[in-house]
mmCIF file of C-alpha atoms in Angstrom:
data_model
loop_
_atom_site.group_PDB
_atom_site.id
_atom_site.type_symbol
_atom_site.label_atom_id
_atom_site.label_comp_id
_atom_site.label_asym_id
_atom_site.label_seq_id
_atom_site.Cartn_x
_atom_site.Cartn_y
_atom_site.Cartn_z
ATOM 1 C CA MET A 2 25.909 6.534 20.971
ATOM 2 C CA ALA A 3 25.135 6.345 17.234
ATOM 3 C CA GLU A 4 23.917 3.121 15.835
ATOM 4 C CA PRO A 5 26.249 1.367 13.408
ATOM 5 C CA GLU A 6 25.371 1.799 9.738
ATOM 6 C CA ALA A 7 24.578 -1.266 7.678
ATOM 7 C CA THR A 8 27.459 -2.034 5.411
ATOM 8 C CA GLU A 9 25.394 -4.008 2.866
ATOM 9 C CA PRO A 10 21.770 -3.591 1.781
ATOM 10 C CA ASP A 11 19.472 -6.504 2.355
ATOM 11 C CA PRO A 12 19.568 -8.893 -0.644
ATOM 12 C CA THR A 13 16.620 -8.643 -2.970
ATOM 13 C CA MET A 14 14.440 -11.731 -2.737
ATOM 14 C CA CYS A 15 11.726 -13.249 -4.871
ATOM 15 C CA ASP A 16 8.387 -11.970 -3.591
ATOM 16 C CA LEU A 17 6.858 -15.424 -4.204
ATOM 17 C CA CYS A 18 9.394 -17.998 -3.018
ATOM 18 C CA GLY A 19 11.914 -15.914 -1.106
ATOM 19 C CA VAL A 20 14.979 -17.168 -3.022
ATOM 20 C CA GLN A 21 17.776 -14.550 -3.198
ATOM 21 C CA LEU A 22 17.931 -12.881 -6.558
ATOM 22 C CA THR A 23 21.093 -12.340 -8.565
ATOM 23 C CA PRO A 24 21.565 -9.879 -11.418
ATOM 24 C CA ALA A 25 21.161 -12.763 -13.855
ATOM 25 C CA THR A 26 17.841 -14.037 -12.371
ATOM 26 C CA GLN A 27 16.040 -10.929 -11.162
ATOM 27 C CA ILE A 28 12.892 -9.786 -12.912
ATOM 28 C CA PHE A 29 10.891 -6.743 -11.773
ATOM 29 C CA SER A 30 7.457 -5.376 -12.517
ATOM 30 C CA LEU A 31 5.222 -2.614 -11.277
ATOM 31 C CA VAL A 32 1.579 -3.520 -10.625
ATOM 32 C CA PRO A 33 -1.351 -1.294 -9.494
ATOM 33 C CA ASP A 34 -1.948 -1.669 -5.708
ATOM 34 C CA SER A 35 -3.940 0.890 -3.815
ATOM 35 C CA SER A 36 -2.447 -0.219 -0.515
ATOM 36 C CA THR A 37 1.060 0.884 -1.606
ATOM 37 C CA ILE A 38 2.177 4.357 -0.543
ATOM 38 C CA HIS A 39 5.694 5.489 -1.238
ATOM 39 C CA PRO A 40 7.326 6.984 1.865
ATOM 40 C CA TYR A 41 7.923 10.423 0.209
ATOM 41 C CA ASN A 42 7.214 10.393 -3.551
ATOM 42 C CA ALA A 43 3.508 10.695 -4.336
ATOM 43 C CA ASP A 44 4.128 9.878 -7.998
ATOM 44 C CA LEU A 45 4.874 6.309 -6.934
ATOM 45 C CA ASP A 46 1.760 5.856 -4.835
ATOM 46 C CA GLY A 47 -0.566 3.041 -5.842
ATOM 47 C CA MET A 48 2.169 1.075 -7.640
ATOM 48 C CA ARG A 49 3.877 -1.948 -6.068
ATOM 49 C CA ARG A 50 7.241 -3.168 -7.266
ATOM 50 C CA LEU A 51 7.371 -6.907 -7.568
ATOM 51 C CA ALA A 52 10.652 -8.872 -7.679
ATOM 52 C CA ALA A 53 10.767 -12.407 -8.979
ATOM 53 C CA CYS A 54 13.308 -15.142 -9.780
ATOM 54 C CA SER A 55 11.575 -16.347 -12.939
ATOM 55 C CA PRO A 56 8.928 -15.349 -15.467
ATOM 56 C CA ASP A 57 6.570 -17.988 -13.989
ATOM 57 C CA HIS A 58 6.852 -16.472 -10.521
ATOM 58 C CA LEU A 59 6.426 -12.975 -11.796
ATOM 59 C CA GLY A 60 3.371 -14.060 -13.711
ATOM 60 C CA GLU A 61 1.836 -15.643 -10.597
ATOM 61 C CA LEU A 62 2.546 -12.467 -8.554
ATOM 62 C CA GLN A 63 1.025 -10.228 -11.270
ATOM 63 C CA GLN A 64 -2.092 -12.448 -11.390
ATOM 64 C CA ARG A 65 -2.498 -12.128 -7.601
ATOM 65 C CA TYR A 66 -2.468 -8.290 -7.878
ATOM 66 C CA ARG A 67 -4.881 -8.357 -10.849
ATOM 67 C CA GLN A 68 -7.380 -10.120 -8.639
ATOM 68 C CA ARG A 69 -7.055 -7.556 -5.807
ATOM 69 C CA PRO A 70 -9.492 -4.658 -6.092
ATOM 70 C CA TYR A 71 -7.994 -1.224 -6.536
ATOM 71 C CA ILE A 72 -9.777 0.945 -3.896
ATOM 72 C CA LYS A 73 -9.329 4.664 -4.465
ATOM 73 C CA GLU A 74 -10.307 5.432 -0.867
ATOM 74 C CA GLU A 75 -7.562 3.143 0.382
ATOM 75 C CA LEU A 76 -4.986 4.989 -1.756
ATOM 76 C CA TRP A 77 -6.300 8.346 -0.507
ATOM 77 C CA ALA A 78 -6.201 7.179 3.148
ATOM 78 C CA GLY A 79 -2.570 6.197 2.660
ATOM 79 C CA LYS A 80 -1.738 9.595 1.269
ATOM 80 C CA ILE A 81 -3.386 11.303 4.212
ATOM 81 C CA ALA A 82 -1.569 8.993 6.665
ATOM 82 C CA ARG A 83 1.791 9.863 5.042
ATOM 83 C CA ALA A 84 1.091 13.607 5.141
ATOM 84 C CA LEU A 85 0.074 13.436 8.796
ATOM 85 C CA ARG A 86 3.099 11.369 9.752
ATOM 86 C CA LEU A 87 5.347 14.038 8.232
ATOM 87 C CA GLN A 88 3.268 17.010 9.468
ATOM 88 C CA PRO A 89 0.877 16.028 12.281
ATOM 89 C CA ASP A 90 -0.621 19.513 12.818
ATOM 90 C CA LEU A 91 -2.036 19.999 9.309
ATOM 91 C CA ASN A 92 -5.496 21.633 9.163
ATOM 92 C CA GLU A 93 -7.994 20.393 6.526
ATOM 93 C CA GLU A 94 -6.972 22.961 3.898
ATOM 94 C CA GLU A 95 -3.282 22.223 4.328
ATOM 95 C CA LEU A 96 -4.010 18.452 4.244
ATOM 96 C CA ALA A 97 -5.822 18.896 0.933
ATOM 97 C CA GLU A 98 -2.915 20.937 -0.464
ATOM 98 C CA VAL A 99 -0.195 18.494 0.685
ATOM 99 C CA THR A 100 -2.014 15.316 -0.523
ATOM 100 C CA ASP A 101 -3.394 16.897 -3.683
ATOM 101 C CA LEU A 102 -6.846 15.580 -2.676
ATOM 102 C CA ASN A 103 -10.086 17.524 -2.580
ATOM 103 C CA PHE A 104 -12.334 17.694 0.487
ATOM 104 C CA LEU A 105 -14.717 15.110 -0.877
ATOM 105 C CA GLN A 106 -11.853 12.628 -1.436
ATOM 106 C CA ILE A 107 -10.572 13.257 2.092
ATOM 107 C CA GLU A 108 -14.065 12.686 3.487
ATOM 108 C CA ARG A 109 -14.548 9.528 1.467
ATOM 109 C CA SER A 110 -11.194 8.150 2.609
ATOM 110 C CA LEU A 111 -12.036 8.841 6.296
ATOM 111 C CA THR A 112 -15.414 7.102 5.837
ATOM 112 C CA TRP A 113 -13.667 4.132 4.242
ATOM 113 C CA GLU A 114 -11.154 3.980 7.115
ATOM 114 C CA SER A 115 -13.994 4.118 9.652
ATOM 115 C CA GLU A 116 -15.974 1.364 7.903
ATOM 116 C CA ARG A 117 -12.859 -0.788 7.686
ATOM 117 C CA PHE A 118 -12.128 -0.294 11.380
ATOM 118 C CA LEU A 119 -15.653 -1.183 12.349
ATOM 119 C CA ARG A 120 -15.530 -4.290 10.106
ATOM 120 C CA ASP A 121 -12.202 -5.386 11.595
ATOM 121 C CA THR A 122 -13.340 -4.882 15.186
ATOM 122 C CA ALA A 123 -16.849 -6.344 14.811
ATOM 123 C CA PRO A 124 -17.382 -9.675 16.534
ATOM 124 C CA GLU A 125 -17.138 -12.672 14.268
ATOM 125 C CA THR A 126 -20.463 -14.250 13.214
ATOM 126 C CA ASP A 127 -20.457 -17.977 12.672
ATOM 127 C CA GLY A 128 -16.660 -17.950 12.649
ATOM 128 C CA GLU A 129 -16.490 -15.615 9.670
ATOM 129 C CA ARG A 130 -16.236 -11.890 9.047
ATOM 130 C CA PRO A 131 -17.981 -10.130 6.208
ATOM 131 C CA GLU A 132 -15.954 -9.993 3.072
ATOM 132 C CA ASP A 133 -14.878 -6.586 1.831
ATOM 133 C CA GLY A 134 -12.647 -7.553 -1.041
ATOM 134 C CA THR A 135 -9.430 -6.270 0.530
ATOM 135 C CA HIS A 136 -6.457 -7.817 2.169
ATOM 136 C CA SER A 137 -3.976 -6.369 4.650
ATOM 137 C CA ALA A 138 -1.542 -3.775 3.355
ATOM 138 C CA GLU A 139 1.462 -6.039 3.858
ATOM 139 C CA GLY A 140 4.672 -4.482 2.798
ATOM 140 C CA SER A 141 3.000 -1.224 1.854
ATOM 141 C CA GLY A 142 4.883 1.911 2.150
#
């Protein structure tokens, strides 16, 4: 049995306060964010679309992303993950071709992923984990 199709798209909401946006109040901006990977368009990788209900909220959101480090290895890891999701059996040469990354970039992204995994799974010391300057990739994709 086929699932019913949604008749209306979800309303766009302010990324800061969650209020529903109307055509009269909506403000959008693109900001650099290495955790953002577009599902299928590589040209949009590394750019997050922000939606806000006012210039003040947009400014606050933009400031938050200005403070977040842009990590090339995080972006490359996302490109690799997208490629492998779409084509799980890629060899290294095919992966480089599909992602438009070179072997060094692929290696560096895998090292970054491994280090992040080890950091995230390491036991906490004195109730804190070492800072790495990143945050979760919420809403990425």
